[in-house]
Coordinates of C-alpha atoms in Angstrom, one line a residue:
Chain U
X28 CA 7.0 -3.5 20.7
X29 CA 9.2 -0.6 21.4
X30 CA 10.5 0.3 24.9
X31 CA 11.3 4.2 24.5
X32 CA 13.5 5.8 27.2
X33 CA 11.7 8.9 27.9
X34 CA 14.2 11.7 28.9
X35 CA 12.1 12.7 31.8
X36 CA 10.4 9.3 32.9
X37 CA 12.7 6.7 32.1
X38 CA 12.0 3.6 29.9
X39 CA 8.0 3.2 29.1
X40 CA 6.0 1.1 26.8
X41 CA 5.5 2.3 23.0
X42 CA 1.6 2.3 23.8
X43 CA 2.2 5.4 26.1
X44 CA 3.7 7.4 23.2
X45 CA 2.6 9.2 20.0
X46 CA 5.0 9.5 17.1
X47 CA 5.1 12.6 15.4
X48 CA 7.4 11.6 12.2
X49 CA 10.2 13.2 10.8
X50 CA 12.1 15.6 13.2
X51 CA 14.3 18.8 12.2
X52 CA 11.8 20.2 9.4
X53 CA 12.0 23.8 9.7
X54 CA 9.1 26.0 8.6
X55 CA 10.1 28.3 5.8
X56 CA 9.4 31.9 7.0
X57 CA 6.4 33.6 5.3
X58 CA 8.7 36.6 4.2
X59 CA 10.9 34.6 2.3
X60 CA 8.7 33.8 -0.6
X61 CA 9.3 30.3 -2.4
X62 CA 7.7 28.5 -5.1
X63 CA 4.7 26.0 -4.7
X64 CA 7.1 23.0 -5.3
X65 CA 9.5 24.2 -2.8
X66 CA 6.9 24.5 -0.2
X67 CA 5.9 21.1 -1.0
X68 CA 9.4 19.8 0.4
X69 CA 8.4 21.3 3.7
X70 CA 4.6 20.2 3.7
X71 CA 4.5 16.7 2.1
X72 CA 7.7 15.1 1.3
X73 CA 9.4 13.2 3.8
X74 CA 12.5 11.5 4.5
X75 CA 11.8 7.9 4.8
X76 CA 15.3 6.1 5.1
X77 CA 15.8 2.5 5.5
X78 CA 18.5 2.9 8.3
X79 CA 18.7 5.5 10.7
X80 CA 16.0 7.7 11.1
X81 CA 15.5 11.0 13.1
X82 CA 11.9 11.3 14.5
X83 CA 9.8 13.2 17.0
X84 CA 7.9 11.4 19.8
X85 CA 5.7 12.6 22.3
X86 CA 5.1 10.9 26.0
X87 CA 1.5 11.6 25.4
X88 CA 0.3 9.4 28.1
X89 CA 2.9 10.2 30.5
X90 CA 4.7 13.5 30.9
X91 CA 3.4 14.9 27.6
X92 CA 6.6 16.3 26.5
X93 CA 8.2 16.1 23.1
X94 CA 11.7 14.7 22.2
X95 CA 13.6 13.3 19.5
X96 CA 14.7 9.7 18.6
X97 CA 17.4 8.6 16.2
X98 CA 16.0 5.0 15.7
X99 CA 17.1 2.4 12.9
X100 CA 13.9 1.7 10.9
X101 CA 15.2 -1.9 10.0
X102 CA 16.2 -3.1 13.4
X103 CA 14.1 -0.7 15.6
X104 CA 17.1 -0.2 17.7
X105 CA 16.8 3.2 19.5
X106 CA 20.3 5.0 19.1
X107 CA 19.8 8.1 20.8
X108 CA 17.4 10.3 22.6
X109 CA 17.8 13.9 22.7
X110 CA 16.0 17.3 23.1
X111 CA 13.9 18.8 20.4
X112 CA 16.0 21.9 20.0
X113 CA 19.4 20.3 19.4
X114 CA 21.3 17.9 17.2
X115 CA 21.9 14.2 17.9
X116 CA 25.5 13.6 19.4
X117 CA 26.3 10.1 18.2
X118 CA 28.3 10.0 14.9
X119 CA 25.7 7.7 13.1
X120 CA 22.8 9.8 13.9
X121 CA 24.6 12.9 13.2
X122 CA 25.5 11.5 9.7
X123 CA 21.8 10.9 9.2
X124 CA 21.2 14.4 9.9
X125 CA 23.9 15.9 7.6
X126 CA 23.5 13.5 4.8
X127 CA 19.7 14.0 4.5
X128 CA 18.5 15.8 1.1
X129 CA 16.5 18.2 3.1
X130 CA 19.7 20.1 4.3
X131 CA 19.9 21.4 0.7
X132 CA 16.3 22.1 -0.1
X133 CA 15.3 25.7 -0.7
X134 CA 12.4 25.4 2.1
X135 CA 14.9 24.7 4.7
X136 CA 17.2 27.6 3.6
X137 CA 14.0 29.8 3.6
X138 CA 13.4 28.8 7.1
X139 CA 16.4 31.0 8.3
X140 CA 16.4 34.7 8.8
X141 CA 18.5 36.1 5.7
X142 CA 19.1 38.8 3.8
X143 CA 15.9 38.8 2.0
X144 CA 13.9 38.6 5.0
X145 CA 12.3 41.7 6.3
X146 CA 11.6 40.5 9.7
X147 CA 12.5 42.2 12.6
X148 CA 13.5 39.4 14.6
X149 CA 17.1 39.7 13.4
X150 CA 18.6 41.7 16.4
Chain M
X1 CA -20.5 7.5 -13.5
X2 CA -20.9 6.1 -17.0
X3 CA -17.8 4.2 -17.4
X4 CA -16.8 2.0 -20.4
X5 CA -15.5 -1.7 -19.9
X6 CA -11.6 -1.5 -19.6
X7 CA -9.6 -2.8 -22.6
X8 CA -8.6 -6.6 -21.6
X9 CA -6.3 -6.8 -24.3
X10 CA -5.8 -9.5 -26.7
X11 CA -4.2 -12.6 -25.3
X12 CA -2.9 -14.9 -27.9
X13 CA -1.6 -18.1 -26.2
X14 CA 1.4 -19.2 -28.3
X15 CA 1.4 -22.8 -29.8
X16 CA 2.0 -25.5 -27.4
X17 CA 1.1 -23.5 -24.1
X18 CA -1.0 -25.3 -21.7
X19 CA -4.5 -24.3 -20.8
X20 CA -6.1 -24.9 -17.5
X21 CA -9.2 -26.4 -17.4
X22 CA -11.3 -29.3 -15.8
X23 CA -10.5 -31.4 -18.9
X24 CA -6.9 -30.7 -18.6
X25 CA -7.1 -31.8 -15.2
X26 CA -8.7 -34.9 -15.9
X27 CA -6.2 -35.7 -18.6
X28 CA -3.2 -35.1 -16.4
X29 CA -4.7 -37.0 -13.7
X30 CA -4.1 -40.3 -15.8
X31 CA -0.6 -39.6 -15.6
X32 CA -0.6 -39.0 -11.7
X33 CA -0.2 -35.2 -12.5
X34 CA 3.4 -35.9 -13.4
X35 CA 3.7 -34.0 -16.5
X36 CA 2.6 -30.4 -15.9
X37 CA 4.6 -27.8 -17.5
X38 CA 5.9 -25.0 -15.4
X39 CA 4.1 -22.0 -15.3
X40 CA 6.5 -19.4 -16.1
X41 CA 10.1 -19.7 -17.5
X42 CA 13.0 -18.8 -15.1
X43 CA 15.1 -16.7 -17.8
X44 CA 18.5 -15.1 -17.5
X45 CA 18.2 -11.1 -18.0
X46 CA 18.9 -10.0 -21.5
X47 CA 21.2 -7.1 -21.8
X48 CA 18.4 -4.7 -23.0
X49 CA 14.6 -4.4 -22.8
X50 CA 12.3 -1.9 -24.2
X51 CA 10.8 -1.5 -20.3
X52 CA 11.8 -2.6 -17.2
X53 CA 9.2 -3.2 -14.1
X54 CA 11.0 -3.0 -10.8
X55 CA 8.9 -5.2 -8.2
X56 CA 7.4 -8.6 -8.9
X57 CA 4.3 -8.1 -6.9
X58 CA 0.6 -8.2 -8.0
X59 CA 0.8 -4.6 -9.3
X60 CA 4.2 -5.0 -11.1
X61 CA 3.0 -8.4 -12.9
X62 CA -0.4 -6.7 -13.7
X63 CA 1.7 -3.6 -15.2
X64 CA 4.0 -6.0 -17.2
X65 CA 0.7 -8.1 -18.6
X66 CA -1.2 -5.1 -19.5
X67 CA 1.9 -3.7 -21.3
X68 CA 2.1 -6.9 -23.3
X69 CA -1.5 -7.6 -23.7
X70 CA -3.2 -4.4 -24.4
X71 CA -0.1 -2.2 -25.6
X72 CA 1.9 -4.9 -27.5
X73 CA 5.0 -4.2 -25.8
X74 CA 6.6 -7.7 -25.2
X75 CA 10.2 -7.1 -24.7
X76 CA 9.9 -6.2 -21.2
X77 CA 11.3 -7.7 -17.8
X78 CA 9.9 -7.5 -14.3
X79 CA 12.8 -7.8 -11.9
X80 CA 12.0 -8.9 -8.4
X81 CA 14.6 -9.2 -5.3
X82 CA 13.1 -12.0 -3.5
X83 CA 10.3 -14.1 -5.1
X84 CA 7.0 -13.0 -7.0
X85 CA 4.2 -12.3 -4.7
X86 CA 6.5 -12.6 -1.5
X87 CA 5.9 -9.1 -0.4
X88 CA 2.7 -7.2 0.4
X89 CA 0.8 -9.3 -2.4
X90 CA 1.0 -12.5 0.1
X91 CA 0.8 -10.3 3.2
X92 CA -2.6 -8.6 2.8
X93 CA -6.1 -9.8 3.9
X94 CA -7.2 -9.9 0.3
X95 CA -10.2 -7.9 0.7
X96 CA -11.7 -6.1 -2.6
X97 CA -14.3 -3.3 -2.8
X98 CA -14.7 0.0 -4.8
X99 CA -16.9 2.0 -2.3
X100 CA -14.7 5.1 -2.1
X101 CA -15.8 8.8 -1.4
X102 CA -14.3 10.9 -4.3
X103 CA -15.0 10.6 -8.0
X104 CA -11.3 10.2 -8.6
X105 CA -11.0 7.2 -6.1
X106 CA -14.6 5.8 -7.5
X107 CA -13.0 5.7 -11.2
X108 CA -9.7 3.6 -10.4
X109 CA -11.1 1.3 -8.0
X110 CA -14.4 0.9 -10.1
X111 CA -12.0 0.4 -12.9
X112 CA -10.2 -2.4 -11.1
X113 CA -13.3 -4.0 -9.8
X114 CA -14.4 -4.7 -13.3
X115 CA -11.0 -6.4 -14.2
X116 CA -11.5 -8.3 -11.1
X117 CA -14.8 -9.5 -12.2
X118 CA -13.3 -10.9 -15.6
X119 CA -9.8 -11.8 -14.3
X120 CA -10.1 -15.7 -14.1
X121 CA -11.2 -15.9 -17.4
X122 CA -8.9 -13.3 -18.8
X123 CA -5.8 -15.3 -17.1
X124 CA -7.0 -18.7 -17.6
X125 CA -6.0 -18.9 -13.8
X126 CA -8.4 -19.4 -11.2
X127 CA -8.0 -16.2 -8.7
X128 CA -11.0 -17.5 -6.5
X129 CA -12.4 -14.1 -6.8
X130 CA -15.5 -14.2 -4.5
X131 CA -18.2 -11.3 -4.3
X132 CA -19.1 -12.4 -0.8
X133 CA -20.0 -8.6 0.0
X134 CA -17.8 -6.3 2.1
X135 CA -19.9 -4.7 5.0
X136 CA -18.5 -1.7 7.0
X137 CA -19.8 -1.3 10.5
X138 CA -20.7 2.1 12.5
X139 CA -20.3 2.3 15.9
X140 CA -21.9 5.6 16.7
X141 CA -24.7 8.0 15.4
X142 CA -22.3 10.3 13.9
X143 CA -20.5 7.5 12.1
X144 CA -24.0 6.3 10.7
X145 CA -24.7 9.6 9.4
X146 CA -21.4 10.1 7.7
X147 CA -21.7 6.8 6.2
X148 CA -25.1 7.5 4.8
X149 CA -23.5 10.9 3.2
X150 CA -20.9 8.4 1.8
X151 CA -23.2 5.8 0.4
X152 CA -25.2 8.3 -1.5
X153 CA -22.0 10.0 -3.1
X154 CA -20.8 6.2 -3.9
X155 CA -24.4 5.6 -5.5
X156 CA -24.1 8.7 -7.5
X157 CA -20.9 7.2 -9.1
X158 CA -22.9 4.1 -10.2
X159 CA -21.2 1.8 -7.5
X160 CA -23.5 -0.5 -5.7
X161 CA -23.7 0.3 -2.0
X162 CA -26.5 0.2 0.7
X163 CA -27.1 1.0 4.3
X164 CA -28.2 -1.8 6.9
X165 CA -29.5 -1.2 10.2
X166 CA -28.5 -3.3 13.1
X167 CA -31.4 -6.0 12.6
X168 CA -30.7 -6.4 8.9
X169 CA -26.7 -6.9 9.7
X170 CA -27.8 -9.6 12.4
X171 CA -29.7 -11.2 9.7
X172 CA -26.8 -11.0 7.1
X173 CA -24.3 -11.9 9.7
X174 CA -25.6 -14.3 12.3
X175 CA -22.4 -14.7 14.1
X176 CA -22.4 -10.9 15.0
X177 CA -22.9 -9.4 18.5
X178 CA -25.4 -6.5 18.2
X179 CA -26.2 -5.9 21.8
X180 CA -26.1 -2.3 22.4
X181 CA -24.6 -2.6 25.6
X182 CA -21.0 -3.4 24.5
X183 CA -18.2 -0.7 24.1
X184 CA -18.4 0.0 20.4
X185 CA -22.0 -1.2 19.7
X186 CA -23.4 -2.2 16.2
X187 CA -25.5 1.1 15.2
X188 CA -25.6 0.1 11.4
X189 CA -23.4 -0.3 8.4
X190 CA -23.0 -0.4 4.7
X191 CA -22.6 -2.9 2.4
X192 CA -21.0 -3.4 -1.2
X193 CA -22.5 -6.9 -2.3
X194 CA -20.0 -6.6 -5.4
X195 CA -17.2 -6.7 -3.1
X196 CA -15.3 -9.7 -1.5
X197 CA -12.0 -11.4 -1.7
X198 CA -9.7 -13.3 -3.9
X199 CA -6.7 -15.6 -3.4
X200 CA -3.6 -13.0 -3.3
X201 CA -0.9 -15.6 -4.5
X202 CA -2.9 -16.6 -7.3
X203 CA -3.3 -13.1 -8.5
X204 CA 0.3 -12.7 -8.5
X205 CA 0.9 -16.3 -10.2
X206 CA -2.0 -15.9 -12.8
X207 CA -0.4 -12.6 -14.0
X208 CA 3.0 -14.1 -14.1
X209 CA 2.1 -17.1 -16.0
X210 CA -0.1 -14.9 -18.5
X211 CA 2.9 -12.2 -18.9
X212 CA 5.1 -15.2 -19.4
X213 CA 3.0 -16.4 -22.2
X214 CA 3.3 -13.1 -23.7
X215 CA 7.1 -13.0 -23.8
X216 CA 7.5 -11.2 -20.6
X217 CA 10.6 -12.0 -18.7
X218 CA 10.1 -12.5 -14.9
X219 CA 13.5 -12.5 -13.2
X220 CA 13.5 -13.3 -9.4
X221 CA 16.2 -13.0 -6.9
X222 CA 17.7 -10.0 -8.8
X223 CA 17.9 -7.0 -6.8
X224 CA 17.9 -3.4 -8.3
X225 CA 21.0 -1.5 -6.7
X226 CA 21.0 1.6 -8.6
X227 CA 19.3 3.7 -11.6
X228 CA 21.7 4.7 -14.2
X229 CA 21.0 8.1 -15.9
X230 CA 22.3 10.1 -18.7
X231 CA 21.4 13.7 -17.8
X232 CA 17.7 13.7 -17.2
X233 CA 17.0 10.4 -18.8
X234 CA 17.1 7.0 -17.7
X235 CA 19.1 4.6 -19.6
X236 CA 19.1 1.5 -17.3
X237 CA 19.0 -0.4 -14.1
X238 CA 22.0 -1.8 -12.0
X239 CA 21.1 -5.2 -10.7
X240 CA 22.8 -7.7 -8.4
X241 CA 22.9 -9.6 -11.6
X242 CA 24.4 -6.8 -13.7
X243 CA 23.5 -3.9 -15.6
X244 CA 20.2 -4.0 -17.8
X245 CA 19.8 -1.5 -20.2
X246 CA 16.4 0.3 -20.9
X247 CA 14.8 3.4 -21.7
X248 CA 11.8 3.0 -19.3
X249 CA 11.4 1.8 -15.8
X250 CA 8.4 1.4 -13.8
X251 CA 9.0 1.4 -10.1
X252 CA 6.2 -0.6 -8.3
X253 CA 7.9 -1.2 -4.9
X254 CA 5.5 -0.3 -2.5
X255 CA 7.3 0.0 1.0
X256 CA 10.8 0.5 -0.7
X257 CA 9.4 3.1 -3.1
X258 CA 11.4 5.8 -1.4
X259 CA 14.6 3.7 -1.3
X260 CA 14.5 3.0 -5.2
X261 CA 13.1 6.9 -5.7
X262 CA 16.7 8.3 -3.9
X263 CA 18.7 6.2 -6.5
X264 CA 17.4 8.6 -9.0
X265 CA 17.6 11.6 -6.5
X266 CA 13.8 11.8 -6.4
X267 CA 11.8 12.3 -3.0
X268 CA 8.2 11.1 -2.3
X269 CA 5.8 12.1 0.2
X270 CA 5.9 8.6 1.4
X271 CA 6.1 7.1 4.7
X272 CA 6.8 3.3 5.1
X273 CA 4.9 1.6 7.8
X274 CA 4.2 -1.8 9.3
X275 CA 0.8 -3.2 8.5
X276 CA -0.2 -6.4 10.6
X277 CA -2.3 -9.1 10.0
X278 CA -3.0 -12.8 11.5
X279 CA -4.9 -16.0 10.8
X280 CA -6.6 -18.4 13.4
X281 CA -6.6 -22.0 13.3
X282 CA -9.3 -23.4 10.7
X283 CA -12.8 -23.8 12.1
X284 CA -16.2 -24.7 10.6
X285 CA -17.7 -21.9 8.3
X286 CA -19.1 -18.9 10.2
X287 CA -18.7 -15.9 8.2
X288 CA -19.5 -15.9 4.7
X289 CA -18.5 -12.1 3.9
X290 CA -16.0 -9.5 5.0
X291 CA -16.7 -7.3 8.3
X292 CA -15.0 -4.2 8.4
X293 CA -14.8 -1.7 11.2
X294 CA -13.2 1.8 10.9
X295 CA -13.6 2.9 14.3
X296 CA -12.1 -0.1 15.9
X297 CA -9.5 -0.9 13.3
X298 CA -10.7 -4.3 12.5
X299 CA -11.4 -6.2 9.5
X300 CA -12.2 -10.0 9.2
X301 CA -13.3 -12.6 6.8
X302 CA -12.8 -16.4 6.8
X303 CA -10.8 -18.1 4.3
X304 CA -12.0 -21.3 2.2
X305 CA -9.6 -23.4 4.2
X306 CA -11.8 -21.9 7.5
X307 CA -9.0 -19.9 9.1
X308 CA -10.3 -16.3 10.4
X309 CA -8.2 -13.7 8.4
X310 CA -7.7 -10.5 10.5
X311 CA -6.3 -7.4 9.8
X312 CA -5.1 -4.4 11.9
X313 CA -4.7 -0.8 11.8
X314 CA -1.3 0.6 10.6
X315 CA 1.5 1.0 13.2
X316 CA 2.3 4.5 14.1
X317 CA 6.3 4.7 13.4
X318 CA 8.1 4.3 10.2
X319 CA 9.7 0.9 9.6
X320 CA 11.4 -1.5 7.0
X321 CA 11.3 -4.4 9.4
X322 CA 8.0 -6.4 8.2
X323 CA 7.1 -6.7 11.7
X324 CA 5.0 -4.3 13.9
X325 CA 4.3 -3.9 17.5
X326 CA 2.2 -6.0 19.6
X327 CA -0.3 -3.6 20.9
X328 CA -1.7 -3.2 17.4
X329 CA -3.0 -6.6 17.2
X330 CA -3.9 -6.8 20.6
X331 CA -6.4 -3.8 20.2
X332 CA -7.7 -5.3 17.0
X333 CA -8.4 -8.6 18.6
X334 CA -10.1 -7.1 21.5
X335 CA -12.6 -5.6 19.3
X336 CA -13.1 -8.8 17.2
X337 CA -13.8 -10.6 20.2
X338 CA -16.3 -8.2 21.3
X339 CA -17.9 -8.2 17.9
X340 CA -17.5 -12.0 17.3
X341 CA -17.5 -13.4 21.0
X342 CA -17.3 -16.9 19.2
X343 CA -13.6 -16.1 18.5
X344 CA -12.7 -15.7 22.1
X345 CA -11.1 -19.2 22.6
X346 CA -9.7 -19.3 18.9
X347 CA -6.1 -19.8 18.9
X348 CA -4.0 -17.6 16.3
X349 CA -1.5 -19.6 14.2
X350 CA 0.4 -17.2 11.9
X351 CA 0.9 -13.4 12.4
X352 CA 3.1 -11.1 10.3
X353 CA 3.6 -7.5 8.9
X354 CA 4.2 -6.1 5.6
X355 CA 5.6 -2.6 4.9
X356 CA 3.1 -0.3 3.2
X357 CA 3.8 3.0 1.4
X358 CA 1.4 5.4 3.1
X359 CA 0.6 9.0 1.6
X360 CA -0.2 12.1 3.1
X361 CA -3.7 12.1 1.5
X362 CA -4.0 8.1 1.5
X363 CA -4.5 7.9 -2.2
X364 CA -1.7 6.7 -4.5
X365 CA 1.0 7.8 -6.9
X366 CA 0.7 6.9 -10.4
X367 CA 3.1 9.4 -12.0
X368 CA 6.0 10.3 -14.2
X369 CA 8.8 11.9 -12.5
X370 CA 11.3 14.8 -13.3
X371 CA 13.5 11.9 -14.8
X372 CA 12.5 11.3 -18.4
X373 CA 11.5 7.3 -18.7
X374 CA 11.2 6.8 -14.9
X375 CA 7.6 6.4 -13.6
X376 CA 6.1 5.4 -10.2
X377 CA 3.2 3.5 -8.7
X378 CA 3.4 3.6 -5.4
X379 CA 1.6 5.1 -2.3
X380 CA -1.4 2.5 -2.1
X381 CA -0.5 2.2 1.8
X382 CA -3.0 0.1 3.4
X383 CA -5.2 -0.7 0.6
X384 CA -3.5 -1.8 -2.5
X385 CA -4.4 -5.4 -3.0
X386 CA -7.8 -4.6 -4.4
X387 CA -6.7 -2.0 -6.7
X388 CA -4.0 -4.6 -8.2
X389 CA -5.6 -5.0 -11.7
X390 CA -6.7 -1.4 -12.1
X391 CA -3.4 -0.1 -11.0
X392 CA -1.6 -2.3 -13.3
X393 CA -3.9 -1.5 -16.3
X394 CA -3.5 2.3 -15.9
X395 CA 0.2 2.2 -15.1
X396 CA 0.8 0.1 -18.2
X397 CA -0.8 2.8 -20.3
X398 CA 1.1 5.7 -18.6
X399 CA 4.4 3.7 -19.3
X400 CA 3.3 3.1 -23.0
X401 CA 1.9 6.3 -24.0
X402 CA 4.2 8.7 -21.6
X403 CA 1.2 10.4 -20.4
X404 CA -1.5 9.5 -17.9
X405 CA -5.1 8.5 -19.1
X406 CA -8.2 10.0 -17.7
X407 CA -8.3 7.6 -14.7
X408 CA -4.6 8.0 -13.7
X409 CA -4.4 11.9 -14.2
X410 CA -5.4 13.0 -10.9
X411 CA -2.6 10.9 -9.3
X412 CA 0.2 12.5 -10.3
X413 CA 3.2 13.9 -7.9
X414 CA 2.2 17.2 -9.1
X415 CA -0.7 17.3 -6.9
X416 CA 1.4 17.8 -3.7
X417 CA 2.7 21.0 -5.5
X418 CA -0.7 22.3 -6.6
X419 CA -2.5 20.9 -3.5
X420 CA -5.1 19.1 -5.4
X421 CA -5.2 16.0 -3.2
X422 CA -7.6 13.4 -3.3
X423 CA -8.2 13.1 0.6
X424 CA -9.4 9.4 1.4
X425 CA -8.5 9.5 4.9
X426 CA -11.3 7.7 6.9
X427 CA -13.3 8.1 3.6
X428 CA -15.7 5.2 2.5
X429 CA -14.5 2.7 5.1
X430 CA -10.9 2.8 4.7
X431 CA -9.4 1.4 7.7
X432 CA -6.2 3.1 8.2

């Protein structure tokens, strides 16, 4: 049984939460056309590390807010709780973020507004 | 579906190899069973093999056996980091059935079922395959209607399946509670009479012994630490007992598939999750079939020793810890006690978890990869045991011929790029 420290409600039993899987998966922008194989990286392929995993959780039977956890998949130790729109601060969790293969995928690059992008949201 | 009988291969026992039989048992009894030969060797790894199978579970050992028996490739090794059958092969609830919704699933699971039906004879090892029936229960009107649609689809594929009403279920399983006042009442169910259970350890041991007879080296306590490549080609595996050269590597490591794939720079659509099961103290026979319930995530059967064997749904988070969270079995036991009030004062003896490799479409991956000579058989998730012989059979075929046969073809990694998924989530009584 995990006791998860909800950033809003404090430590609660796992049964109150829903797990949303891998965190930090950015959706490729529609105007950045990428191949089906690259899109599969975003849609289906998942990081599945033996060790520190950055994942999304939701306090579904509590405050119903989303947040991120850095959790060890071998010891189940919760290393850090942090907001969904930021990166973890602890070094080990940070390494887990930067060393993920996903950082180098075309899908992730295509999630950013780039020179090929025709969106007007760049201002 | 008109399916031919699978090619079981020609197994020629080398001279001097013992056969198991009632006669052999009687003969050995004279000497107080002191002179039984060991069932398989414990060889040192050779410097080179024609093919290496990573993972000595049921699927891996079956793959090695069919490579040798059907395809005549004998210079192979099965590499296992622990002991054979010590992972998910020894942790499942041993349920076997082939009543799946989609044609692709029906093809592979029925292929497997046919191999189960002859396995004890093929391997000369009693795997205690018992076709005691698998009954999946519906708890709502909607579930019952959905179920009848599936039953018709399954029957169109030539697989036995029938709908039972509550009274028929009560007659078939006298211990069940069909009172309509309970939280999840029994509204009906569907039965595959050819389904059942087998002794899971015996499946690993039977394949190991038969493969060993054919010259396969089974190397235990040998962990793969790396995959060595030359360009896009595999040239060998790094292990805790040194480097072993080979041109073909078949990877059958269930929950650790993503870890081994990463050694070759491959990423899979797999999430490793704990799946829990438990057994009770042994009691007199009360249940001579298998009961599954999709809605309440519970499946139950009774072993030959008399223990009630119960399995739960999968835990909701990724883990490699081979243990899960307590609320999952608690939820399942609540449902079990409601359906079988006779269990309420039963004590549970053992409880464990296995790490299963779940796929987005709840169907397996039997596939070549972008690395030449590297093959994966994984993603069986919560239902791999029933597929053991069929999975090994088609995976051996893929490794031998370097292209998938008709049964394996839909299960490539390519389907996650093309979108041709085989969506078996919640289909045909799969408890996920």
